Coordinates of C-alpha atoms in Angstrom, one line a residue:
M196 CA 23.7 -16.4 28.4
A197 CA 22.6 -13.4 26.8
L198 CA 18.9 -13.5 27.8
A199 CA 20.7 -14.0 31.7
F200 CA 22.3 -11.0 31.6
A201 CA 19.6 -9.5 30.2
S202 CA 17.3 -10.6 32.9
A203 CA 19.6 -9.5 35.1
A204 CA 20.2 -5.9 33.4
K205 CA 16.9 -5.1 33.4
R206 CA 16.0 -6.2 36.9
A207 CA 18.8 -4.0 38.3
S208 CA 17.7 -1.4 36.3
E209 CA 14.1 -1.2 38.3
S210 CA 14.9 -1.2 41.2
T211 CA 17.2 1.6 41.1
R212 CA 14.6 3.1 39.6
E213 CA 12.2 2.7 42.7
Q214 CA 15.0 2.7 44.8
L215 CA 16.8 6.4 43.9
R216 CA 18.9 6.7 47.7
P217 CA 21.8 5.8 47.3
E218 CA 21.8 3.7 50.6
D219 CA 18.9 2.3 49.3
A220 CA 21.0 1.1 46.4
R221 CA 23.9 -0.8 48.2
G222 CA 21.4 -3.3 49.3
S223 CA 20.2 -4.7 45.6
S224 CA 24.3 -5.7 45.7
N225 CA 23.2 -9.1 44.8
V226 CA 21.4 -7.6 41.8
W227 CA 24.4 -6.4 40.7
E228 CA 26.2 -9.5 41.1
E229 CA 24.0 -11.4 38.4
I230 CA 24.5 -9.0 37.0
V231 CA 28.5 -10.0 37.4
Q232 CA 28.0 -13.0 36.9
A233 CA 26.7 -13.7 33.9
A234 CA 28.4 -10.9 31.9
L235 CA 31.9 -13.4 32.9
C236 CA 30.6 -16.7 32.4
W237 CA 30.1 -15.5 28.5
T238 CA 32.1 -18.6 26.7
D239 CA 33.4 -16.5 23.9
V240 CA 33.7 -12.7 25.1
A241 CA 34.7 -11.3 21.5
D242 CA 32.0 -12.2 19.9
S243 CA 29.3 -11.2 22.5
E244 CA 30.4 -7.7 22.1
L245 CA 31.8 -7.8 26.0
F246 CA 33.5 -4.1 25.5
I247 CA 34.4 -2.5 29.2
A248 CA 36.1 -4.0 31.9
V249 CA 35.8 -1.2 35.1
N250 CA 37.4 -2.3 38.7
V251 CA 35.1 0.1 41.6
F252 CA 36.2 0.0 44.6
S253 CA 34.4 2.7 47.0
M254 CA 30.4 1.8 46.1
L255 CA 30.0 -2.1 47.1
P256 CA 31.2 -3.9 50.0
W257 CA 33.1 -6.2 47.2
A258 CA 35.1 -5.5 44.3
P259 CA 34.8 -7.1 41.5
M260 CA 35.5 -7.3 38.0
C261 CA 32.1 -5.8 36.7
A262 CA 31.4 -6.3 32.4
F263 CA 29.1 -4.4 30.8
R264 CA 28.0 -4.2 26.9
A265 CA 29.5 -0.2 25.9
C266 CA 26.1 0.1 23.9
H267 CA 22.8 -2.1 26.4
V268 CA 20.9 0.3 27.4
L269 CA 19.1 -1.3 30.4
T270 CA 22.9 -1.9 31.4
A271 CA 23.6 1.6 31.0
N272 CA 21.1 3.1 32.8
A273 CA 21.6 1.2 35.4
F274 CA 25.2 1.9 35.6
E275 CA 24.4 5.4 35.3
R276 CA 22.6 5.1 37.7
W277 CA 25.1 3.6 40.5
A278 CA 28.3 4.9 39.2
A279 CA 27.1 8.6 39.8
Q280 CA 28.6 8.7 43.0
P281 CA 32.3 10.1 43.4
Q282 CA 34.4 6.9 42.4
Q283 CA 37.6 7.2 44.0
Q284 CA 39.5 4.6 41.6
A285 CA 38.4 3.1 38.8
T286 CA 41.1 0.4 36.8
L287 CA 40.4 -0.2 33.0
S288 CA 41.8 -2.8 31.0
W289 CA 41.9 -2.7 27.7
V290 CA 40.4 -6.4 25.9
R291 CA 40.8 -6.2 22.1
I292 CA 37.9 -3.3 21.8
P293 CA 37.6 -3.5 17.6
N294 CA 37.8 -0.1 15.7
R295 CA 33.6 0.2 15.9
W296 CA 33.0 0.2 19.3
Q297 CA 36.7 2.2 20.4
S298 CA 33.9 5.4 20.3
D299 CA 31.4 4.2 22.5
C300 CA 33.3 2.7 25.0
L301 CA 35.6 5.8 25.7
R302 CA 31.8 7.8 25.9
F303 CA 31.0 4.9 28.0
V304 CA 33.7 5.3 30.3
G305 CA 34.8 9.3 30.3
Q306 CA 30.5 10.3 30.9
H307 CA 30.2 8.1 34.1
C308 CA 33.8 7.6 35.1
R309 CA 34.2 11.3 35.4
N310 CA 34.9 11.9 38.7
V311 CA 37.7 9.3 39.7
R312 CA 40.9 10.1 41.3
H313 CA 42.9 7.0 40.6
L314 CA 42.9 5.8 36.9
A315 CA 44.8 2.8 36.3
V316 CA 44.7 0.8 32.3
F317 CA 46.1 -2.0 31.4
E318 CA 46.2 -5.1 29.1
T319 CA 47.4 -0.9 26.6
P320 CA 48.4 -3.4 23.1
H321 CA 46.8 -1.6 21.7
F322 CA 45.4 1.8 23.5
G323 CA 47.2 5.1 22.3
E324 CA 47.0 8.6 22.8
K325 CA 44.0 8.9 21.1
Q326 CA 42.6 6.0 23.4
L327 CA 43.9 7.9 26.4
L328 CA 43.1 12.0 25.6
R329 CA 39.6 11.0 24.8
L330 CA 39.5 8.5 28.0
V331 CA 40.8 10.7 30.3
C332 CA 40.0 15.0 29.4
G333 CA 36.3 15.3 30.6
M334 CA 38.4 13.5 34.1
R335 CA 38.6 17.2 36.0
F336 CA 39.4 15.7 39.7
L337 CA 41.7 13.0 38.1
E338 CA 44.5 13.0 40.6
F339 CA 46.5 9.8 39.6
L340 CA 47.2 7.8 36.4
E341 CA 49.5 4.9 35.9
V342 CA 49.0 3.9 32.4
D343 CA 50.3 -0.2 31.9
A344 CA 52.5 -0.6 28.9
S345 CA 55.4 -3.9 28.0
S346 CA 59.2 -2.8 28.8
F347 CA 59.5 -1.4 25.1
G348 CA 56.7 2.0 25.3
G349 CA 53.7 2.5 25.7
N350 CA 52.3 3.5 22.3
F351 CA 52.9 7.4 22.9
P352 CA 54.9 8.8 20.0
D353 CA 54.6 11.6 20.8
P354 CA 54.9 12.6 24.3
Q355 CA 54.9 16.4 24.1
R356 CA 51.1 16.9 22.5
V357 CA 50.3 14.1 25.5
L358 CA 52.0 16.1 29.0
D359 CA 49.6 18.6 26.6
R360 CA 46.7 18.3 26.8
L361 CA 47.3 16.2 30.4
A362 CA 48.6 19.8 31.9
K363 CA 45.1 21.3 30.4
Y364 CA 42.6 18.7 30.2
C365 CA 43.5 17.8 33.9
P366 CA 44.3 20.6 36.3
R367 CA 44.7 18.2 39.5
L368 CA 46.7 15.7 38.3
Q369 CA 50.0 14.7 40.0
H370 CA 51.3 11.3 39.9
I371 CA 52.1 10.2 36.4
V372 CA 52.9 6.3 35.9
I373 CA 54.1 6.4 32.0
S374 CA 56.2 6.0 29.4
F375 CA 56.3 6.7 25.7
R376 CA 57.7 4.6 22.3
Q377 CA 59.9 6.3 20.2
E378 CA 58.9 6.2 16.4
V379 CA 63.1 5.0 15.2
P380 CA 65.1 2.7 17.7
S381 CA 67.7 4.5 17.1
E382 CA 66.5 8.3 18.9
R383 CA 65.1 8.7 21.9
T384 CA 62.3 11.2 22.8
T385 CA 62.8 14.0 23.8
F386 CA 60.6 16.4 26.4
E387 CA 60.5 20.3 25.9
V388 CA 61.2 22.1 29.5
R389 CA 58.2 24.3 29.0
T390 CA 55.6 20.8 28.7
L391 CA 57.8 20.0 31.7
A392 CA 57.6 23.3 33.2
W393 CA 53.8 23.3 32.9
L394 CA 52.9 19.9 34.1
G395 CA 55.8 19.4 36.6
R396 CA 54.5 22.6 39.1
R397 CA 52.2 20.5 40.2
L398 CA 53.7 16.2 39.9
L399 CA 54.6 13.9 43.0
T400 CA 54.7 11.5 40.7
L401 CA 57.1 11.0 37.6
D402 CA 57.6 7.4 35.9
L403 CA 58.4 7.7 32.8
G404 CA 59.5 3.7 32.9
A405 CA 62.3 1.9 31.4
V406 CA 62.6 3.4 28.2
A407 CA 65.5 6.2 27.7
V408 CA 64.4 9.6 27.5
R409 CA 65.9 12.9 26.9
I410 CA 65.0 16.1 28.7
W411 CA 67.4 19.1 27.8
G412 CA 69.1 19.4 31.3
G413 CA 69.1 16.6 32.4
T414 CA 68.4 16.8 36.7
R415 CA 68.2 20.8 36.5
T416 CA 65.5 20.9 34.5
I417 CA 63.5 18.3 36.2
A418 CA 64.2 20.3 39.7
A419 CA 63.9 23.2 38.5
C420 CA 60.3 21.7 36.2
C421 CA 58.8 19.6 39.2
P422 CA 59.7 21.9 42.7
Q423 CA 57.3 19.3 45.1
L424 CA 58.3 16.2 43.4
Q425 CA 58.4 12.9 45.9
R426 CA 58.5 10.4 43.7
L427 CA 60.8 10.5 40.3
G428 CA 61.5 7.2 37.9
A429 CA 63.5 7.9 34.6
Q430 CA 66.0 6.4 32.8
L431 CA 68.4 9.9 30.8
C432 CA 71.3 9.9 28.0
H433 CA 74.1 9.4 30.0
Q434 CA 76.4 11.4 26.2
T435 CA 73.7 13.7 26.1
D436 CA 71.7 14.5 29.6
A437 CA 73.3 16.5 32.8
I438 CA 73.1 13.9 35.6
D439 CA 73.4 14.1 39.0
P440 CA 71.1 12.7 42.3
N441 CA 71.8 16.1 43.8
D442 CA 70.0 18.4 42.0
I443 CA 66.9 16.1 42.9
A444 CA 68.3 16.3 47.2
R445 CA 68.2 20.4 46.6
G446 CA 65.5 21.1 44.5
C447 CA 62.1 18.6 44.9
P448 CA 60.9 16.8 48.2
I449 CA 62.7 13.2 47.0
Q450 CA 61.5 9.8 48.8
E451 CA 61.9 7.5 46.0
L452 CA 64.6 7.6 43.9
D453 CA 65.1 4.7 40.8
L454 CA 67.4 7.1 38.4
A455 CA 69.5 5.9 35.8
P456 CA 72.2 5.9 34.5
V457 CA 74.1 7.4 37.7
D458 CA 77.8 6.6 38.5
W459 CA 77.4 6.3 43.0
D460 CA 81.0 6.8 44.7
D461 CA 81.5 7.4 48.5
R462 CA 81.7 11.1 47.8
V463 CA 78.0 11.1 45.3
L464 CA 76.5 9.3 47.9
E465 CA 77.2 11.6 50.9
S466 CA 75.8 14.2 48.7
F467 CA 72.6 13.1 48.5
V468 CA 72.1 11.3 51.8
T469 CA 72.3 14.5 53.5
Q470 CA 70.3 16.0 50.5
A471 CA 67.7 14.3 51.5
P472 CA 65.2 14.5 54.7
Y473 CA 62.6 12.6 53.9
L474 CA 64.1 10.1 51.3
R475 CA 62.0 5.9 52.3
R476 CA 63.9 4.3 49.0
V477 CA 66.7 4.8 46.7
V478 CA 68.2 2.7 44.1
L479 CA 72.1 1.7 43.3
R480 CA 71.3 0.0 40.2
H481 CA 75.8 0.9 40.0
V482 CA 78.7 1.5 42.0
E483 CA 81.9 3.2 40.8
P484 CA 84.9 1.2 41.0
H485 CA 86.4 3.0 42.8
A486 CA 83.9 3.2 46.6
T487 CA 85.2 1.7 49.1
A488 CA 84.0 0.1 51.8
M489 CA 82.3 3.0 53.4
L490 CA 80.1 3.5 50.5
L491 CA 76.4 3.2 52.3
V492 CA 77.8 5.3 55.9
P493 CA 75.6 7.7 55.8
L494 CA 72.7 5.7 55.2
V495 CA 73.2 3.4 57.7
A496 CA 72.8 7.3 59.4
F497 CA 70.5 8.5 57.8
C498 CA 68.8 5.6 59.0
R499 CA 68.7 6.1 62.9
T500 CA 66.4 9.5 62.4
A501 CA 62.6 9.3 62.2
N502 CA 61.9 9.4 58.9
S503 CA 64.4 6.4 58.1
L504 CA 64.5 4.2 54.4
V505 CA 62.3 1.5 53.8
S506 CA 63.5 -0.4 50.4
L507 CA 66.7 -0.2 49.2
H508 CA 68.2 -1.8 45.9
L509 CA 71.4 -2.2 46.3
A510 CA 74.4 -3.6 43.9
L511 CA 76.9 -5.0 44.9
H512 CA 79.1 -6.1 42.4
A513 CA 80.9 -9.0 44.4
R514 CA 82.4 -10.2 41.3
T515 CA 85.1 -7.1 41.5
D516 CA 85.3 -6.8 45.2
R517 CA 84.3 -9.7 47.4
G518 CA 85.3 -8.4 50.5
R519 CA 83.6 -4.0 49.4
A520 CA 80.3 -6.4 48.6
N521 CA 80.5 -8.5 51.8
H522 CA 81.4 -4.6 54.0
W523 CA 78.5 -3.9 52.4
L524 CA 75.5 -6.1 53.3
Q525 CA 77.3 -5.5 57.0
A526 CA 75.8 -2.8 56.6
V527 CA 72.7 -3.3 55.8
S528 CA 72.7 -5.1 58.8
H529 CA 72.7 -1.3 60.3
M530 CA 69.7 0.3 58.5
Q531 CA 66.9 0.4 61.1
H532 CA 62.8 0.2 60.0
L533 CA 64.8 -2.2 56.1
R534 CA 61.5 -4.0 54.5
S535 CA 63.0 -4.4 51.4
L536 CA 65.2 -5.6 49.8
C537 CA 67.2 -6.8 46.3
L538 CA 70.8 -6.9 45.9
D539 CA 72.3 -7.6 42.2
Y540 CA 75.6 -9.6 40.9
A541 CA 75.9 -10.6 44.4
A542 CA 77.6 -13.7 42.7
P543 CA 80.0 -15.6 43.6
L544 CA 78.4 -14.8 47.8
G545 CA 76.8 -17.9 48.4
L546 CA 73.3 -17.4 50.3
A547 CA 73.9 -18.6 54.1
E548 CA 77.7 -16.1 52.9
I549 CA 75.3 -12.7 52.1
I550 CA 72.5 -14.7 55.6
S551 CA 75.8 -14.0 57.9
S552 CA 77.3 -11.0 56.6
L553 CA 73.5 -9.5 57.0
G554 CA 73.3 -10.9 61.0
H555 CA 70.8 -11.2 63.0
S556 CA 70.4 -7.4 64.5
P557 CA 66.9 -7.1 65.0
S558 CA 66.0 -4.6 61.6
C559 CA 66.3 -6.9 59.1
T560 CA 63.7 -9.4 61.6
E561 CA 61.8 -6.6 59.2
L562 CA 62.4 -7.8 56.4
V563 CA 59.4 -8.0 54.2
S564 CA 60.8 -8.4 50.2
F565 CA 64.2 -10.1 49.4
T566 CA 65.8 -11.1 46.1
V567 CA 69.1 -12.1 45.1
H568 CA 70.3 -11.5 41.4
G569 CA 73.0 -14.6 40.6
C570 CA 72.9 -15.9 43.9
H571 CA 75.3 -19.3 44.6
G572 CA 75.4 -21.6 47.4
V573 CA 70.9 -22.3 47.4
D574 CA 70.4 -25.4 49.6
D575 CA 68.3 -26.2 52.5
D576 CA 70.0 -25.1 54.5
A577 CA 70.8 -22.1 53.0
L578 CA 66.7 -21.8 53.6
Q579 CA 66.8 -23.1 56.9
Q580 CA 68.1 -20.1 57.6
L581 CA 67.7 -17.7 56.0
V582 CA 63.8 -18.5 57.3
W583 CA 65.5 -18.4 61.3
W584 CA 67.6 -15.1 59.5
S585 CA 64.0 -13.3 59.1
P586 CA 60.7 -14.9 60.2
R587 CA 58.0 -12.0 57.8
L588 CA 59.2 -13.1 54.8
E589 CA 56.5 -12.0 52.2
Q590 CA 58.5 -11.5 48.6
V591 CA 61.5 -14.3 48.9
R592 CA 63.3 -14.3 45.0
L593 CA 67.1 -15.7 44.4
F594 CA 67.5 -15.6 40.5
P595 CA 70.6 -18.0 39.2
D596 CA 73.7 -17.6 38.8
S597 CA 74.2 -17.2 34.9
W598 CA 76.9 -20.4 34.5
R599 CA 78.2 -21.0 38.1
E600 CA 75.6 -22.4 40.0
V601 CA 71.7 -22.7 40.0
G602 CA 71.4 -24.2 43.4
T603 CA 70.9 -27.5 45.2
V604 CA 66.8 -27.2 46.7
S605 CA 65.0 -30.5 48.0
E606 CA 61.9 -30.9 48.8
R607 CA 62.4 -30.7 52.4
G608 CA 63.8 -26.3 51.2
L609 CA 60.9 -25.5 49.7
L610 CA 58.7 -27.1 52.3
T611 CA 60.8 -24.9 55.1
M612 CA 59.5 -21.6 53.0
V613 CA 56.5 -22.4 52.8
K614 CA 55.5 -23.2 55.8
Q615 CA 57.3 -21.1 58.1
L616 CA 57.1 -18.1 56.0
P617 CA 53.4 -15.7 54.7
L618 CA 54.4 -16.2 51.5
R619 CA 52.5 -14.2 48.7
S620 CA 55.5 -14.5 45.6
L621 CA 58.4 -17.3 45.2
A622 CA 61.5 -17.8 43.5
V623 CA 64.2 -20.2 43.6
S624 CA 66.5 -22.7 41.3
S625 CA 67.8 -26.6 41.6
R626 CA 69.2 -28.6 39.3
C627 CA 67.7 -31.5 41.3
Q628 CA 63.7 -33.2 41.5
I629 CA 62.2 -30.0 43.9
L630 CA 58.9 -32.2 43.2
D631 CA 57.5 -35.9 42.5
S632 CA 55.2 -38.3 42.9
Q633 CA 55.2 -38.3 46.3
S634 CA 55.5 -35.7 47.4
K635 CA 52.8 -33.4 49.3
A636 CA 50.6 -30.3 48.8
M637 CA 53.1 -27.5 49.4
F638 CA 49.7 -25.2 49.4
N639 CA 46.0 -24.4 50.1
E640 CA 43.4 -23.5 48.4
Q641 CA 43.6 -20.9 51.2
G642 CA 46.8 -20.0 50.4
H643 CA 48.1 -16.5 50.2
I644 CA 51.0 -17.3 47.1
R645 CA 50.3 -15.4 43.5
S646 CA 53.0 -15.8 42.3
L647 CA 55.9 -19.7 41.4
S648 CA 58.7 -19.9 40.3
L649 CA 60.5 -23.5 40.2
F650 CA 63.1 -22.4 38.0
A651 CA 64.7 -27.2 38.4
P652 CA 63.6 -30.1 36.2
L653 CA 59.9 -31.1 36.5
S654 CA 57.9 -34.1 35.5
N655 CA 54.3 -34.4 35.4
S656 CA 54.0 -37.2 38.0
A657 CA 55.1 -33.6 40.0
L658 CA 52.4 -32.4 39.0
S659 CA 49.3 -33.5 40.5
Y660 CA 46.1 -33.0 41.3
K661 CA 46.3 -32.6 45.1
Q662 CA 50.1 -30.2 43.9
C663 CA 48.2 -28.5 41.9
I664 CA 45.1 -27.6 43.3
G665 CA 47.0 -25.7 45.3
W666 CA 48.5 -23.5 43.3
R667 CA 44.6 -22.3 42.2
C668 CA 44.9 -18.8 42.9
L669 CA 48.1 -18.1 41.2
R670 CA 48.4 -15.0 38.5
Y671 CA 52.2 -16.4 38.4
L672 CA 53.8 -19.3 37.4
W673 CA 57.3 -20.5 35.1
L674 CA 57.9 -23.9 35.6
G675 CA 61.3 -25.7 33.9
P676 CA 64.6 -23.3 33.5
H677 CA 66.1 -20.1 33.9
K678 CA 67.1 -18.7 30.9
L679 CA 70.3 -18.4 33.0
M680 CA 70.1 -21.6 33.7
Q681 CA 73.2 -24.7 33.0
R682 CA 73.6 -25.8 29.5
G683 CA 71.6 -28.7 29.5
V684 CA 68.6 -28.8 32.4
G685 CA 66.1 -28.2 29.7
A686 CA 66.3 -31.4 28.6
E687 CA 66.2 -32.9 32.1
C688 CA 62.4 -31.0 32.1
E689 CA 59.9 -33.9 31.1
V690 CA 56.9 -31.2 31.5
D691 CA 54.5 -32.3 28.3
D692 CA 51.2 -31.0 26.8
H693 CA 49.8 -33.9 29.4
G694 CA 51.8 -32.2 32.6
L695 CA 50.7 -29.4 31.3
Q696 CA 46.3 -29.7 31.0
L697 CA 46.9 -31.1 34.8
V698 CA 48.2 -27.4 35.5
V699 CA 45.4 -24.9 33.6
Q700 CA 42.7 -27.2 34.8
S701 CA 43.7 -25.7 38.0
C702 CA 45.2 -22.7 37.7
H703 CA 42.1 -20.2 36.4
L704 CA 43.4 -16.9 37.3
L705 CA 47.1 -17.5 35.8
Q706 CA 47.8 -14.0 34.2
D707 CA 51.7 -15.5 33.1
L708 CA 52.1 -17.9 31.9
T709 CA 56.0 -20.1 31.6
V710 CA 56.2 -24.3 31.0
A711 CA 59.7 -24.1 29.7
S712 CA 60.2 -28.0 28.7
C713 CA 60.8 -28.8 24.7
L714 CA 58.5 -31.6 25.0
V715 CA 55.6 -29.4 25.2
T716 CA 53.3 -29.7 21.7
N717 CA 50.6 -27.7 20.0
A718 CA 48.0 -29.5 21.9
G719 CA 48.6 -28.8 25.5
F720 CA 49.8 -24.7 24.1
A721 CA 45.5 -24.7 23.0
C722 CA 45.0 -26.7 26.4
A723 CA 46.1 -23.5 27.4
L724 CA 44.4 -21.2 26.4
L725 CA 40.6 -21.9 26.1
A726 CA 41.7 -23.2 29.9
C727 CA 43.4 -19.7 31.4
R728 CA 40.8 -16.7 29.6
E729 CA 43.4 -14.5 32.0
L730 CA 46.6 -15.6 30.3
R731 CA 47.9 -12.5 28.7
R732 CA 51.7 -13.5 28.6
L733 CA 52.3 -17.2 27.8
R734 CA 56.0 -18.6 27.0
L735 CA 55.9 -22.6 26.0
G736 CA 58.7 -24.3 24.3
G737 CA 59.3 -27.4 22.7
A738 CA 59.6 -29.2 19.5
G739 CA 56.3 -30.1 18.9
I740 CA 54.5 -26.5 18.7
T741 CA 55.4 -25.2 15.1
D742 CA 53.3 -22.7 13.1
D743 CA 49.5 -23.9 13.3
S744 CA 50.1 -22.5 17.3
L745 CA 49.7 -19.6 14.7
H746 CA 46.3 -19.4 13.1
L747 CA 45.2 -21.5 16.1
L748 CA 45.5 -18.9 17.6
A749 CA 43.8 -15.9 15.4
T750 CA 40.7 -18.3 15.9
V751 CA 40.8 -18.6 19.9
A752 CA 39.2 -15.0 21.3
Q753 CA 41.7 -15.0 23.8
P754 CA 40.8 -10.9 25.4
R755 CA 43.4 -10.3 27.3
L756 CA 47.0 -11.7 26.0
E757 CA 49.8 -9.3 25.2
R758 CA 53.0 -11.5 24.1
L759 CA 53.2 -15.0 23.1
S760 CA 56.9 -16.0 23.4
P761 CA 58.0 -19.4 22.2
L762 CA 61.2 -20.2 24.0
G763 CA 63.9 -20.6 21.5
F764 CA 66.1 -24.0 23.4
S765 CA 68.7 -24.5 21.0
A766 CA 71.1 -22.3 22.0
F767 CA 70.2 -22.9 25.9
F768 CA 70.2 -26.7 25.9
V769 CA 70.1 -30.3 24.9
C770 CA 66.9 -31.7 24.1
P771 CA 66.9 -35.1 23.5
R772 CA 64.0 -35.6 20.7
L773 CA 65.9 -33.0 18.8

């Protein structure tokens, strides 16, 4: 395989020397495709020194994951000719690069992608401050930087140094999506006003993730230092920093706001909407108990303007005041052009009641994404009503309540959604056996579904070949009970190693896999690791998964795996084999 890769690289290098015109370089895409296929067919990524993975979308008519050995001279020469053109977008996957090769990789990518304007870095457990700064300091045209990280923050303990260097070496940087991890968990990362003012004067996007940070002066400092800010996502420290969304509305042309912690009430929301004429997306994570049923009236009036709201994230707090929650849903039904709706704390409202309160206004038919956390009464009839209510939904995620109700969805309800909606993401829960050996194939191989979560008792008979073959395009898959479902449901999930093998043999592109069953053993664990080379997160539960699985993990080349989470069912479920 290495010989095939070298041969293809040599032909590509000779082709680029003979054909110097850019339009001719585009014609050699078939040669490049041979290189990529040869590289990606290597069975052992770590041993074959496949160190760099870059996505470049502007030069070739196809968008592969181009993988190159860092010190391969022929490949480097060919790639240099190919990457000399101005690149608009690049994605770097930091795939378990050994320390001795990191310097060469960073030099290679930094040199040949120095003209990119949009850079995204994923799979970053071992990607720290030193690697980031060495990579981007030569990218003088960089405008958008996104560094993916876990929910605990990125590996950047000193935000001051990172932001100072970005402000100095990336003069065109306008969009930052990055999070920071404090060295001491009890402390909070603190931003100096000087650093924020230097970089913030040209920022349009500032997304600091879900990790709490401290900014002296709170929202007033952000508004003063970032006068052009359009998108803000941050979690500040309420005890020390003054947090008022009206500061952002007065000082910035804000379009998207996800700021926490904010206690929204009628006065705060009305003042904010009045001063934010360009608002497109707002997240109301917590609403004060004294907020009235007229809370969303200013948003309804705002949506009738030219620049209307397209995304709303609302905490209903229906258990506190059910009537008020229904009034809010009725107000949402009058928001024109709303395309994404997420409802938190919806229990004890049932799905049919939520749809009835939202009504059948023309604005609801434009919804593309619908998410409900804590949803009761999810059954076949409610799902049919949901399909009639909004026929354009591409993402439907109905998460169960913590302990009250799970749902009674059957195969009929699931088929209704799959056949009548252009779904890309689906999450439903049920006490019933949604699938069995007689079930029809839900999806076809050419489907658009990318994420599927079935929080329900399943068995091997439900995972037949005809069923799993339609899941080939999945990136995210959850099979079995949700962690918030009632005690005892986990014992009813009978997927074992054989069922897991059927899944992974068909779903080679999975990046996130969860099988919440008590019957999975080390054999199923090994099968999942060997079959799914793109796995980033793996969650498995079972009495048969022992410490030997960790020894197996050390011997298997799994380059992208970031997180391995054994699901401990002892606290939630009853396992019949224990």
